[in-house]
Structure formats: C-alpha cells, structure tokens
Amino acid sequence: MCATHALSLQVQGIKRFFLFPPSDSPHLYAHGHTQSRSAIPHSDLVNDTVDPAAFPLYSHATMHIADIRAGDVFFCPSNWWHTTCVVSAEPSVTLGGNFVTDENLEEHASQWRDYLNMQAMASAGAAHIEHVAKRPLKKAETKG
C-alpha cells in the first residue's frame, strides 16, 4: 500500500496482481513507519498459504486477483494493497510507474515528509528532530 497510483503495461508474459482494498488494512498486519508494508510474507500471499495461527485477522481480508497479458494496461489506485508474481513460463516484461494526482497529493506529501524525517534522524543518530521537511508540497500549476 502506498499513497501513489500505479500503472503497469504488460509487454510480454503474464503477471498476476494480488489486490486488497484500503479497508482491509487492519487485516493485513501493516507495519513500518508509514504502515505501508504487510508483515505477511509475499510468498504466503501469492501461494495462498497464509498461516491462520500467525495472522488470524487475514481471514477477514478480501483478495482480488487480476492477470495481465501482453498488451494489457493495469491501473492500481493509491492505498490499495498489492503484490505481484509472474505466472507464465516465458519471461515477463512489464513497464510500470507510480504517479500522484490532486486526489492523493496531500497524503503522498505527508508520507514523503515522514520518510525524510525518519532518514534524517537515522543519519544524524538523533533521538529527535523537529521537522526536516516543513514546507508542504504545492500542486503543480497547469496551463490550459
């Protein structure tokens, strides 16, 4: 899960996306400073072998699966949990990127500032730093 939208264009092979809506966050054991990573191992998700004793809330999550083939374009909205694996015997080639729109700009900026603050604290070895990134990001001006 992250605060950017993702776009994937499949050039060759087949890639499988495993998706969970943002509302499933409590069931996916989010961790890390931005709560954007799941503690559930990737291999357990893609092989459908999540241990119910270790992750009992996972049974309440709703997984959606989408396969994309050569020529397909896939859009994953911000804050949707997702991971992938290759399911074709042939090599898989995917072109992808992440982007921010007016819809998710503030959340992305907030997560980015949190990340920069954490990195600065780790680099400086400081126990506390007020704010490294005080200036909010501004929307890009568009000319029409």
Tab-separated table of C-alpha atoms in Angstrom:
chain	number	residue	atom	x	y	z
A	1	MET	CA	0.000	0.000	0.000
A	2	CYS	CA	1.259	3.466	-0.792
A	3	ALA	CA	-0.076	6.924	-1.499
A	4	THR	CA	0.704	6.844	-5.218
A	5	HIS	CA	-1.296	5.445	-8.095
A	6	ALA	CA	0.450	2.713	-10.098
A	7	LEU	CA	0.204	1.938	-13.796
A	8	SER	CA	1.582	-1.255	-15.376
A	9	LEU	CA	1.849	-2.090	-19.073
A	10	GLN	CA	2.477	-5.754	-19.800
A	11	VAL	CA	4.808	-6.198	-22.770
A	12	GLN	CA	5.442	-9.954	-22.601
A	13	GLY	CA	4.347	-12.851	-20.419
A	14	ILE	CA	1.668	-12.918	-17.750
A	15	LYS	CA	1.823	-11.109	-14.421
A	16	ARG	CA	-0.645	-11.762	-11.615
A	17	PHE	CA	-1.700	-8.954	-9.284
A	18	PHE	CA	-2.992	-9.707	-5.797
A	19	LEU	CA	-5.010	-6.756	-4.514
A	20	PHE	CA	-6.729	-5.781	-1.295
A	21	PRO	CA	-8.862	-2.649	-0.783
A	22	PRO	CA	-7.693	0.016	1.666
A	23	SER	CA	-10.423	-1.082	4.091
A	24	ASP	CA	-8.540	-4.377	4.553
A	25	SER	CA	-5.548	-2.634	6.177
A	26	PRO	CA	-6.373	-3.912	9.701
A	27	HIS	CA	-6.370	-7.489	8.372
A	28	LEU	CA	-3.015	-7.240	6.566
A	29	TYR	CA	-0.771	-6.511	9.560
A	30	ALA	CA	0.625	-3.189	8.386
A	31	HIS	CA	3.970	-2.181	9.819
A	32	GLY	CA	6.805	0.239	9.193
A	33	HIS	CA	6.881	3.970	9.802
A	34	THR	CA	4.178	4.676	7.206
A	35	GLN	CA	2.254	1.459	7.801
A	36	SER	CA	2.714	0.689	4.105
A	37	ARG	CA	4.157	-2.821	4.367
A	38	SER	CA	2.466	-6.039	5.384
A	39	ALA	CA	4.065	-8.394	7.887
A	40	ILE	CA	2.568	-11.301	5.932
A	41	PRO	CA	5.306	-12.833	3.752
A	42	HIS	CA	4.937	-12.235	-0.004
A	43	SER	CA	5.310	-15.947	-0.751
A	44	ASP	CA	2.443	-16.782	1.619
A	45	LEU	CA	0.143	-14.301	-0.143
A	46	VAL	CA	0.910	-15.426	-3.695
A	47	ASN	CA	0.783	-19.135	-2.806
A	48	ASP	CA	-2.352	-18.771	-0.651
A	49	THR	CA	-0.566	-20.299	2.333
A	50	VAL	CA	-1.037	-17.570	4.954
A	51	ASP	CA	-0.752	-19.144	8.410
A	52	PRO	CA	-4.067	-18.523	10.247
A	53	ALA	CA	-2.375	-19.004	13.623
A	54	ALA	CA	0.210	-16.318	12.883
A	55	PHE	CA	-2.203	-13.946	11.080
A	56	PRO	CA	-5.750	-14.657	12.325
A	57	LEU	CA	-7.217	-11.373	11.030
A	58	TYR	CA	-6.174	-12.200	7.462
A	59	SER	CA	-9.239	-14.430	7.070
A	60	HIS	CA	-11.333	-11.217	7.034
A	61	ALA	CA	-9.424	-9.724	4.086
A	62	THR	CA	-10.848	-9.794	0.562
A	63	MET	CA	-8.277	-10.660	-2.084
A	64	HIS	CA	-8.851	-9.703	-5.705
A	65	ILE	CA	-6.711	-11.312	-8.416
A	66	ALA	CA	-6.021	-9.902	-11.865
A	67	ASP	CA	-3.831	-11.402	-14.577
A	68	ILE	CA	-2.413	-9.065	-17.189
A	69	ARG	CA	-1.108	-10.289	-20.529
A	70	ALA	CA	0.903	-8.694	-23.326
A	71	GLY	CA	-0.858	-5.502	-24.403
A	72	ASP	CA	-2.834	-5.088	-21.164
A	73	VAL	CA	-2.595	-1.963	-19.041
A	74	PHE	CA	-3.418	-2.195	-15.340
A	75	PHE	CA	-4.231	0.719	-13.003
A	76	CYS	CA	-3.903	0.302	-9.241
A	77	PRO	CA	-5.352	3.226	-7.246
A	78	SER	CA	-3.442	4.700	-4.324
A	79	ASN	CA	-3.748	2.914	-0.992
A	80	TRP	CA	-4.737	-0.418	-2.498
A	81	TRP	CA	-2.535	-3.177	-1.098
A	82	HIS	CA	-0.897	-5.109	-3.923
A	83	THR	CA	1.819	-7.546	-4.772
A	84	THR	CA	2.622	-9.497	-7.926
A	85	CYS	CA	4.180	-12.626	-9.327
A	86	VAL	CA	4.905	-13.989	-12.802
A	87	VAL	CA	2.641	-16.866	-13.833
A	88	SER	CA	3.821	-17.508	-17.396
A	89	ALA	CA	6.551	-19.926	-18.440
A	90	GLU	CA	8.026	-17.270	-20.710
A	91	PRO	CA	9.842	-14.247	-19.294
A	92	SER	CA	7.665	-11.392	-18.119
A	93	VAL	CA	8.368	-7.806	-19.177
A	94	THR	CA	6.368	-5.032	-17.529
A	95	LEU	CA	6.716	-1.281	-17.817
A	96	GLY	CA	5.369	0.499	-14.805
A	97	GLY	CA	5.357	3.689	-12.874
A	98	ASN	CA	3.808	5.495	-9.970
A	99	PHE	CA	2.205	8.906	-10.052
A	100	VAL	CA	0.421	11.454	-7.909
A	101	THR	CA	-2.735	13.428	-8.754
A	102	ASP	CA	-4.685	16.096	-6.899
A	103	GLU	CA	-6.629	13.258	-5.274
A	104	ASN	CA	-3.632	11.759	-3.438
A	105	LEU	CA	-1.137	14.654	-3.344
A	106	GLU	CA	-1.511	15.600	0.318
A	107	GLU	CA	-1.282	12.032	1.591
A	108	HIS	CA	1.751	11.335	-0.578
A	109	ALA	CA	3.445	14.545	0.609
A	110	SER	CA	2.751	13.620	4.232
A	111	GLN	CA	4.231	10.134	3.809
A	112	TRP	CA	7.237	11.574	1.986
A	113	ARG	CA	7.886	14.099	4.797
A	114	ASP	CA	7.619	11.304	7.377
A	115	TYR	CA	10.126	9.248	5.398
A	116	LEU	CA	12.566	12.166	5.119
A	117	ASN	CA	12.293	12.858	8.836
A	118	MET	CA	12.981	9.225	9.647
A	119	GLN	CA	16.005	9.135	7.324
A	120	ALA	CA	17.388	12.353	8.806
A	121	MET	CA	17.032	11.001	12.341
A	122	ALA	CA	18.770	7.766	11.366
A	123	SER	CA	21.574	9.647	9.580
A	124	ALA	CA	22.162	12.084	12.397
A	125	GLY	CA	21.803	9.448	15.064
A	126	ALA	CA	19.499	11.915	16.788
A	127	ALA	CA	16.755	10.881	19.144
A	128	HIS	CA	14.522	13.675	17.913
A	129	ILE	CA	14.446	16.155	15.052
A	130	GLU	CA	11.642	18.721	14.924
A	131	HIS	CA	10.854	18.773	11.208
A	132	VAL	CA	13.190	18.222	8.299
A	133	ALA	CA	10.601	18.943	5.653
A	134	LYS	CA	8.472	21.809	6.961
A	135	ARG	CA	7.399	23.260	3.635
A	136	PRO	CA	4.344	21.468	2.194
A	137	LEU	CA	4.478	20.379	-1.411
A	138	LYS	CA	2.429	22.513	-3.762
A	139	LYS	CA	0.210	21.337	-6.564
A	140	ALA	CA	1.773	21.754	-9.978
A	141	GLU	CA	0.243	24.605	-11.878
A	142	THR	CA	-1.422	23.602	-15.097
A	143	LYS	CA	-1.891	25.855	-18.047
A	144	GLY	CA	-4.957	25.270	-20.116
